């Protein structure tokens, strides 16, 4: 098994690659500002998690409202999830076979 999740942070955006088993390549993607992007693999089979649901739920610090952002990975497990406020966030990847949570930091450098 690989040592993922692998997280890279920059001043402009956050990248997260979620690859949990051999056979699924780790390829960081350029993320939209205030978001994360990467690929997710099924830890049970080691293949890309095609069409996995990717989500982030957090409380907006200004309004106090709960915010939910969701997207779906493509057939190769790649995803981009934009529109996430700065701060420590939990990204959830789920399929009918598994659910995993990953901690990421959305940096202040994002717009």
PDB file of C-alpha atoms in Angstrom, residues 10-51:
ATOM      1  CA  UNK A  10       0.843  26.176  -2.163  1.00  0.00           C
ATOM      2  CA  UNK A  11       0.038  29.845  -1.635  1.00  0.00           C
ATOM      3  CA  UNK A  12      -2.483  29.748  -4.473  1.00  0.00           C
ATOM      4  CA  UNK A  13      -4.353  26.497  -3.979  1.00  0.00           C
ATOM      5  CA  UNK A  14      -4.400  23.120  -2.317  1.00  0.00           C
ATOM      6  CA  UNK A  15      -3.824  19.814  -4.044  1.00  0.00           C
ATOM      7  CA  UNK A  16      -4.759  16.475  -2.601  1.00  0.00           C
ATOM      8  CA  UNK A  17      -4.097  13.111  -4.100  1.00  0.00           C
ATOM      9  CA  UNK A  18      -5.923  10.281  -2.471  1.00  0.00           C
ATOM     10  CA  UNK A  19      -4.395   7.040  -3.641  1.00  0.00           C
ATOM     11  CA  UNK A  20      -4.565   4.210  -1.177  1.00  0.00           C
ATOM     12  CA  UNK A  21      -3.368   1.112  -2.949  1.00  0.00           C
ATOM     13  CA  UNK A  22      -0.809   0.013  -5.493  1.00  0.00           C
ATOM     14  CA  UNK A  23      -2.086   0.153  -9.050  1.00  0.00           C
ATOM     15  CA  UNK A  24      -3.683   3.570  -8.755  1.00  0.00           C
ATOM     16  CA  UNK A  25      -1.281   6.342  -9.750  1.00  0.00           C
ATOM     17  CA  UNK A  26      -0.828   9.474  -7.695  1.00  0.00           C
ATOM     18  CA  UNK A  27      -1.176  12.467 -10.008  1.00  0.00           C
ATOM     19  CA  UNK A  28      -1.792  15.836  -8.341  1.00  0.00           C
ATOM     20  CA  UNK A  29      -4.035  18.112 -10.372  1.00  0.00           C
ATOM     21  CA  UNK A  30      -4.199  21.892 -10.451  1.00  0.00           C
ATOM     22  CA  UNK A  31      -7.124  22.912  -8.275  1.00  0.00           C
ATOM     23  CA  UNK A  32      -9.468  25.826  -8.645  1.00  0.00           C
ATOM     24  CA  UNK A  33      -8.810  28.536  -6.043  1.00  0.00           C
ATOM     25  CA  UNK A  34     -10.437  27.601  -2.700  1.00  0.00           C
ATOM     26  CA  UNK A  35     -10.647  23.960  -3.547  1.00  0.00           C
ATOM     27  CA  UNK A  36      -8.979  20.615  -3.864  1.00  0.00           C
ATOM     28  CA  UNK A  37      -8.331  18.295  -6.751  1.00  0.00           C
ATOM     29  CA  UNK A  38      -6.825  14.855  -7.114  1.00  0.00           C
ATOM     30  CA  UNK A  39      -7.632  11.255  -7.716  1.00  0.00           C
ATOM     31  CA  UNK A  40      -9.134   8.638  -5.460  1.00  0.00           C
ATOM     32  CA  UNK A  41      -8.592   4.885  -5.528  1.00  0.00           C
ATOM     33  CA  UNK A  42     -10.604   2.063  -4.078  1.00  0.00           C
ATOM     34  CA  UNK A  43      -8.535   0.729  -1.145  1.00  0.00           C
ATOM     35  CA  UNK A  44     -10.147  -2.710  -1.531  1.00  0.00           C
ATOM     36  CA  UNK A  45      -9.280  -3.245  -5.192  1.00  0.00           C
ATOM     37  CA  UNK A  46      -6.447  -0.793  -5.904  1.00  0.00           C
ATOM     38  CA  UNK A  47      -8.183   0.582  -8.991  1.00  0.00           C
ATOM     39  CA  UNK A  48      -9.428   4.124  -9.592  1.00  0.00           C
ATOM     40  CA  UNK A  49     -12.691   4.809  -7.761  1.00  0.00           C
ATOM     41  CA  UNK A  50     -14.782   5.627 -10.825  1.00  0.00           C
ATOM     42  CA  UNK A  51     -17.634   8.046 -10.134  1.00  0.00           C
TER      43      UNK A  51
END
